Tab-separated table of C-alpha atoms in Angstrom:
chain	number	residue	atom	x	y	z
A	1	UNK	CA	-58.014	-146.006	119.930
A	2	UNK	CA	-58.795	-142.805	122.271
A	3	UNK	CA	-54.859	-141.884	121.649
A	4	UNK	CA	-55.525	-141.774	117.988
A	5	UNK	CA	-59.156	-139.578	118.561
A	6	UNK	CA	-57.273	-136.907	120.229
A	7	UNK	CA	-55.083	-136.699	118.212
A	8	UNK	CA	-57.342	-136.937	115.420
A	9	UNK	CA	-59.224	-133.582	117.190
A	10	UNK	CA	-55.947	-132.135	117.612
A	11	UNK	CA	-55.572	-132.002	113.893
A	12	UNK	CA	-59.122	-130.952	113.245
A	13	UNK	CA	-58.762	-127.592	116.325
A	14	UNK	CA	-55.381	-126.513	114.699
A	15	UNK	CA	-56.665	-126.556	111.408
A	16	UNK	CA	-59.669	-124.204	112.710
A	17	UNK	CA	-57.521	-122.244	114.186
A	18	UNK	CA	-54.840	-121.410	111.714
A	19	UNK	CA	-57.695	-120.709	108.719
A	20	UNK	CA	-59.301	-118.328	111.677
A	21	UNK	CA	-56.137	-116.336	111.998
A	22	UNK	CA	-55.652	-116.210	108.301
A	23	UNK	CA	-58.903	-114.278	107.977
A	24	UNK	CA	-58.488	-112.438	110.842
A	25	UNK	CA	-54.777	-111.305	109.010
A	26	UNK	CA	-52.795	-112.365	112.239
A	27	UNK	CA	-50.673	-114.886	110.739
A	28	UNK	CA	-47.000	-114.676	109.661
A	29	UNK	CA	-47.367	-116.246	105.875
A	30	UNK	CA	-46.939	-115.086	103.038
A	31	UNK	CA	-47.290	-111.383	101.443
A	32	UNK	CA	-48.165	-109.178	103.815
A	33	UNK	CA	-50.682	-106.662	102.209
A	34	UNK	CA	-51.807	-103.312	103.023
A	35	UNK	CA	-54.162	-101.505	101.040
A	36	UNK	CA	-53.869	-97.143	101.250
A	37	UNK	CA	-57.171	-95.470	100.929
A	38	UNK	CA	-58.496	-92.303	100.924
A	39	UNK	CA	-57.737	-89.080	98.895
A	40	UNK	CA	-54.485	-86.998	97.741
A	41	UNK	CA	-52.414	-87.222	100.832
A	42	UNK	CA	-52.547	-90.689	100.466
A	43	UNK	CA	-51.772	-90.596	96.697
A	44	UNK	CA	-49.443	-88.341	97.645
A	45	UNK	CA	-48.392	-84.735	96.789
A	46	UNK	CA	-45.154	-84.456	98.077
A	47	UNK	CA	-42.387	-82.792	96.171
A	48	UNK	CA	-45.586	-81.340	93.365
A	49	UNK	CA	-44.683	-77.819	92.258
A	50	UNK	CA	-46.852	-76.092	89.292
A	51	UNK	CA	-48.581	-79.569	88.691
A	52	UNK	CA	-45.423	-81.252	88.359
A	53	UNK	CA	-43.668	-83.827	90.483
A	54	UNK	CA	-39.974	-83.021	90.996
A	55	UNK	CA	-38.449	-86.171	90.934
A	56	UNK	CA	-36.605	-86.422	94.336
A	57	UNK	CA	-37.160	-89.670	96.312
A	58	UNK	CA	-36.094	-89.212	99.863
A	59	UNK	CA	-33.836	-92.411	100.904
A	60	UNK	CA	-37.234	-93.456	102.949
A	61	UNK	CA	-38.969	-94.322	99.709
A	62	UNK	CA	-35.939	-96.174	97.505
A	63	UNK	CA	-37.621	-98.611	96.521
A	64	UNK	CA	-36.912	-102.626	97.628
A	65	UNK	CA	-37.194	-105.979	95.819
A	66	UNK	CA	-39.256	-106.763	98.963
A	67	UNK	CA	-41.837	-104.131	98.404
A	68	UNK	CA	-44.084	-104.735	95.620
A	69	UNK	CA	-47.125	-102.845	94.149
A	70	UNK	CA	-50.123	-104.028	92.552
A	71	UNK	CA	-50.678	-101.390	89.151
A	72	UNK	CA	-53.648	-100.265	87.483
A	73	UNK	CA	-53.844	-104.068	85.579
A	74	UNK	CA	-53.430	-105.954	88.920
A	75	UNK	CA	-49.942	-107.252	88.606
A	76	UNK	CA	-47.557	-107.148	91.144
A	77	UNK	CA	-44.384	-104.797	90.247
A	78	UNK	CA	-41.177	-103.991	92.414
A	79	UNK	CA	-42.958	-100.468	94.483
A	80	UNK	CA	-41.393	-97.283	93.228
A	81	UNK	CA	-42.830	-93.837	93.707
A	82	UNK	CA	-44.873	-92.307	92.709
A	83	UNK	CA	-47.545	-95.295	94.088
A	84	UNK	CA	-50.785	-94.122	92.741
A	85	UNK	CA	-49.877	-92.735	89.442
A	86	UNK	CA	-51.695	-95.010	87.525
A	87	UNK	CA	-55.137	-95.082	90.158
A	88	UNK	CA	-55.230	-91.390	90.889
A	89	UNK	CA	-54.057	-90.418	87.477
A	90	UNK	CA	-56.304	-87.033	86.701
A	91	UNK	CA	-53.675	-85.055	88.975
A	92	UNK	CA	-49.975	-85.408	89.130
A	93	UNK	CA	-48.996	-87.252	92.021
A	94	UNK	CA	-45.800	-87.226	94.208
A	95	UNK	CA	-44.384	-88.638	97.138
A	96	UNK	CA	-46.611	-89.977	99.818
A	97	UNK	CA	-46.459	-92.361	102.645
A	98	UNK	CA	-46.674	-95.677	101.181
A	99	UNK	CA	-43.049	-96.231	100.691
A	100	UNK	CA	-41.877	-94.905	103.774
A	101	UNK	CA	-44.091	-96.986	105.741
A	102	UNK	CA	-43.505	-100.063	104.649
A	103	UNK	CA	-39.462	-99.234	104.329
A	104	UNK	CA	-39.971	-98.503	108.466
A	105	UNK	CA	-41.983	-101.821	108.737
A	106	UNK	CA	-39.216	-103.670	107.104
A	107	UNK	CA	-36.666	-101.996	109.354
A	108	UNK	CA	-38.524	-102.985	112.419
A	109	UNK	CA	-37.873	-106.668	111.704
A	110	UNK	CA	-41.119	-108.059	112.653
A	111	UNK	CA	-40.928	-110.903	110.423
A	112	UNK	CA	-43.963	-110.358	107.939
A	113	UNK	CA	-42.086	-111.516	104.957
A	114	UNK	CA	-42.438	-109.035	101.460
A	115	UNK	CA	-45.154	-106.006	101.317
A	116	UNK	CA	-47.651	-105.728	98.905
A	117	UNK	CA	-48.677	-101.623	98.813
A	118	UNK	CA	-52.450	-102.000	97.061
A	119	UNK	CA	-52.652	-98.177	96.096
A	120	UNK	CA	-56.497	-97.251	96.188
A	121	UNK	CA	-56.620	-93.514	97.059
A	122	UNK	CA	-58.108	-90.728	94.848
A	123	UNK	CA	-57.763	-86.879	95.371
A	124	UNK	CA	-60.933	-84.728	96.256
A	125	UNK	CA	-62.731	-87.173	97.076
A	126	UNK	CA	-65.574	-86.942	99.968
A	127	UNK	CA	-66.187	-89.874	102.641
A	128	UNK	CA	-69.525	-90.382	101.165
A	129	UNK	CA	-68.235	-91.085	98.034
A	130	UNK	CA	-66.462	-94.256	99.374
A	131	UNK	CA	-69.681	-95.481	100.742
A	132	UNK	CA	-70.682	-99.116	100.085
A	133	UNK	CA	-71.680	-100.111	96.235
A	134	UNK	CA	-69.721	-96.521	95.277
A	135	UNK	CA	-67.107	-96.837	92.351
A	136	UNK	CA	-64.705	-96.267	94.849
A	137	UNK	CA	-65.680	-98.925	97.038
A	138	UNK	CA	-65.952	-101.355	94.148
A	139	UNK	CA	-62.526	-100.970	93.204
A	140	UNK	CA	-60.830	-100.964	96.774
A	141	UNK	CA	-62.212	-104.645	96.954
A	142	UNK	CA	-61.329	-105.639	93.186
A	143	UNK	CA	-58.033	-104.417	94.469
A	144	UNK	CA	-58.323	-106.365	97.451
A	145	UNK	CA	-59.366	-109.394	95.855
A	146	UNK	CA	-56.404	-109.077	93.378
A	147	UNK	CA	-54.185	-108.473	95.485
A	148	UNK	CA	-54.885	-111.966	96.560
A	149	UNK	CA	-54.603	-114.073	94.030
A	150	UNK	CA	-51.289	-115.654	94.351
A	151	UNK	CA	-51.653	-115.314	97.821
A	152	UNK	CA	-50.978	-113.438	100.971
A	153	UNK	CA	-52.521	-111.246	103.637
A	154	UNK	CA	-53.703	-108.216	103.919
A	155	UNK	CA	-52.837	-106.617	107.135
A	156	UNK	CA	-53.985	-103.328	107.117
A	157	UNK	CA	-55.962	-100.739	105.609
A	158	UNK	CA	-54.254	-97.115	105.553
A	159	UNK	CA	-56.617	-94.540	105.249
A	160	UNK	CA	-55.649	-90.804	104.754
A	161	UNK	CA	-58.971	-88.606	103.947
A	162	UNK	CA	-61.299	-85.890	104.918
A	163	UNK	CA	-59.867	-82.794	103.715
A	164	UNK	CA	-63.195	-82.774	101.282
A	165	UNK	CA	-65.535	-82.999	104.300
A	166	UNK	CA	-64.321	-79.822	105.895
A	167	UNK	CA	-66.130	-78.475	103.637
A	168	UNK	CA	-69.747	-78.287	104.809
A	169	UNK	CA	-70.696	-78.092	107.991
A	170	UNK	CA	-72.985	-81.443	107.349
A	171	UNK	CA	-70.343	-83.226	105.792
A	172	UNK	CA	-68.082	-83.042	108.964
A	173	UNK	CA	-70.893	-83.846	111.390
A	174	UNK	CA	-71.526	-86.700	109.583
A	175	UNK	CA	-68.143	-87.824	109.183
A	176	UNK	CA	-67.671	-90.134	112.149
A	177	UNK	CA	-70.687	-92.207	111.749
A	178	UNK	CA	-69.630	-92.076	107.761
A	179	UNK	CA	-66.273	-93.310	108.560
A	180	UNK	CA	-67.265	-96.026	111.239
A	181	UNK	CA	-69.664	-97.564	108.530
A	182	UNK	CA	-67.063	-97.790	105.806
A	183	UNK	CA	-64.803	-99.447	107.972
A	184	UNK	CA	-67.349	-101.687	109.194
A	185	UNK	CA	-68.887	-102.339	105.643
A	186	UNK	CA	-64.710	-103.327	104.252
A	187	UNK	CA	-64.143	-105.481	107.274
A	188	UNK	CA	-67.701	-107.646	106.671
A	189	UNK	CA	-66.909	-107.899	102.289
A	190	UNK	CA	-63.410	-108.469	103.236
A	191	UNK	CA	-65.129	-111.656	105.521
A	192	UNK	CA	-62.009	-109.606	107.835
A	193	UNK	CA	-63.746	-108.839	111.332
A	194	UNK	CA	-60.734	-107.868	112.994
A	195	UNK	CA	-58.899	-105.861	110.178
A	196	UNK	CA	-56.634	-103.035	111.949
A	197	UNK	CA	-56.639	-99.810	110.693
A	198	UNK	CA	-54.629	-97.515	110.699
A	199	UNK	CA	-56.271	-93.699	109.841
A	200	UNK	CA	-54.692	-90.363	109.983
A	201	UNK	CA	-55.976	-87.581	111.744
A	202	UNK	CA	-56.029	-84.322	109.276
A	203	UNK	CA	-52.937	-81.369	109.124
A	204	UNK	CA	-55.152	-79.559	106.818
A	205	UNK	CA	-58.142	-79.351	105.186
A	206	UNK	CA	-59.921	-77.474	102.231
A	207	UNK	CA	-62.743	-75.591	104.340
A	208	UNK	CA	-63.412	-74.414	107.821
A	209	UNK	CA	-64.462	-77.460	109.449
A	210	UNK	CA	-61.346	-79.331	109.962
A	211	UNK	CA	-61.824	-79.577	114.059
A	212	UNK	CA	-65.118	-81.192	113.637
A	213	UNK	CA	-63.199	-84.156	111.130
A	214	UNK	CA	-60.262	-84.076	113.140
A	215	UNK	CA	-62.274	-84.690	116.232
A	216	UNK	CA	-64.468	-87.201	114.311
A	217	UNK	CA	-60.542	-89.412	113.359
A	218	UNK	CA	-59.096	-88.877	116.552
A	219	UNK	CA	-62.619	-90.160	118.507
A	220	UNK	CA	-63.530	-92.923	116.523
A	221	UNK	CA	-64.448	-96.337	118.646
A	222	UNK	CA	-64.066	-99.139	116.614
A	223	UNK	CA	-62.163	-102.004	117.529
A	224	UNK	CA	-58.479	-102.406	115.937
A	225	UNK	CA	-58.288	-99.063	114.964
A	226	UNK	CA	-55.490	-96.683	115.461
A	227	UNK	CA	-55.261	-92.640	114.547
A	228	UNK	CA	-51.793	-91.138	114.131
A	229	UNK	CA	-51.977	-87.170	114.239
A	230	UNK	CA	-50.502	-85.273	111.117
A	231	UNK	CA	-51.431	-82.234	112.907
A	232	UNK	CA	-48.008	-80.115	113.105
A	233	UNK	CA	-46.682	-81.996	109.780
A	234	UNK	CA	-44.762	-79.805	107.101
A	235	UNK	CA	-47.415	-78.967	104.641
A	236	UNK	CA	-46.268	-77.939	100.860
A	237	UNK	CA	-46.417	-74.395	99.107
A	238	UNK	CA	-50.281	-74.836	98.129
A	239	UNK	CA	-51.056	-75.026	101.792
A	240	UNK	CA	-53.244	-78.202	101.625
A	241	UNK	CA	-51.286	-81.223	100.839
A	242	UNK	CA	-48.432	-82.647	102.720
A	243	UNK	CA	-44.794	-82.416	101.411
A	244	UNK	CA	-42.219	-84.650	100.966
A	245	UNK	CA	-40.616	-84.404	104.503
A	246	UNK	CA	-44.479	-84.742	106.292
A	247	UNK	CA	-45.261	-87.036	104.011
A	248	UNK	CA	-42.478	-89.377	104.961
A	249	UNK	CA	-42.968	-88.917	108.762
A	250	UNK	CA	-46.385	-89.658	108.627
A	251	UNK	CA	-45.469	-93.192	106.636
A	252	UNK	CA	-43.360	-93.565	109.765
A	253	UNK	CA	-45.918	-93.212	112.360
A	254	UNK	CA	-48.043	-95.373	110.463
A	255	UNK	CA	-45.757	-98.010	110.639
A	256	UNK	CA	-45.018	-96.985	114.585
A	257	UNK	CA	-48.922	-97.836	114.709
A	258	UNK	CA	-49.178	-100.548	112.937
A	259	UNK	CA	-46.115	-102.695	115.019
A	260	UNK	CA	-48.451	-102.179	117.786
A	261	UNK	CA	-51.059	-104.137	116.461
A	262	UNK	CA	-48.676	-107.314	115.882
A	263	UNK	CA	-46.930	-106.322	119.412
């Protein structure tokens, strides 16, 4: 009788733990899903010239039967640049660092099975307009939910943003406690406590502030949060957004970042 209790509680512990880990995204079943956030860099404007996208896909973004996308309708669809065309679909967008991220995840053989890329990002847009309740917000966790329904995990949220905020002087002051709170807010509607992120620190920005932001990324102190410098990365012809080749390494580093957090 006590041998069949324990094991009885063995059942019951193993069961807590595994659903734990599931909402914590720390175990190995499944999709793995990652959703990108933030504004163009993250839609991507690599390879734009004139308002036009060239058309050249470096061989870090072929696309993969074993990277998917979820489109404006919430289906799933093999991943092919450009990711966000049909969320941030008022400008034209290019390459950015979806694609080569999760191509460099795959490479690293980490054993996460397919990738789900949930593109979310929107160009121009402020910090404050991602706050909780926002449109923005709203739609990163219809996404998210989504995203979900024929299961999976999401691992990560990718967040590339803040080239609005160097804008006012305000704006970038604020933009560390603004940042900390979003992240915080996602993680307790997600019901994801632990939820890494991964954030990149800014190679350029649209006003004079851009040390104050930068300092705000590269400071934050929130648990399960990593910050990969783009400072230094090959920026395009309009002087703001990343191209192709920067855009690609910073996928890259991303990915660097994010095999640290299942290391």
């Amino acid at each position: 009788m006590s041998s069949l209790i324990w094991l009885m509680l063995l059942s019951c512990s193993t069961l807590v733990i595994s659903t734990k880990n599931a909402s914590d995204g720390n175990t190995r079943q499944g999709k793995s899903i990652f959703i990108l956030a933030g504004q163009s860099n993250m839609a991507g404007r690599g390879g734009i010239h004139a308002g036009v996208w060239d058309g050249y896909i470096p061989l870090e973004c072929q696309s993969s039967p074993k990277v998917l996308r979820l489109n404006s309708e919430h289906k799933w669809e093999e991943a092919r640049p450009p990711l966000h065309r049909d969320i941030d679909y008022l400008k034209a967008c290019g390459i950015g660092p979806g694609l080569a991220f999760a191509n460099s995840v795959l490479q690293k053989n980490i054993s996460i099975g397919d990738i789900g890329l949930v593109p979310c990002a929107v160009g121009g847009t402020q910090i404050s307009e991602w706050r909780r309740g926002s449109p923005l917000y709203k739609q990163l966790l219809s996404r998210a939910h989504a995203a979900l329904h024929d299961g999976g995990i999401i691992r990560a949220i990718l967040w590339y943003q803040g080239e609005s905020d160097t804008l006012s002087q305000e704006d970038a002051k604020l933009y560390k406690m603004r940042l900390a709170k979003l992240f915080t807010d996602i993680r307790s509607d997600m019901k994801l406590p632990k939820l890494p992120v991964i954030l990149v620190a800014l190679a350029s920005a649209e006003g004079p502030y851009i040390d104050e932001v930068r300092k705000a990324q590269l400071g934050l102190d929130l648990p399960n949060v990593k910050c990969v410098d783009a400072k230094g990365m090959e920026i395009g012809n309009d002087g703001l957004h990343l191209s192709t080749k920067g855009e690609v390494k910073v996928g890259q580093m991303m990915a660097d970042a994010f095999t640290q957090f299942m290391a």
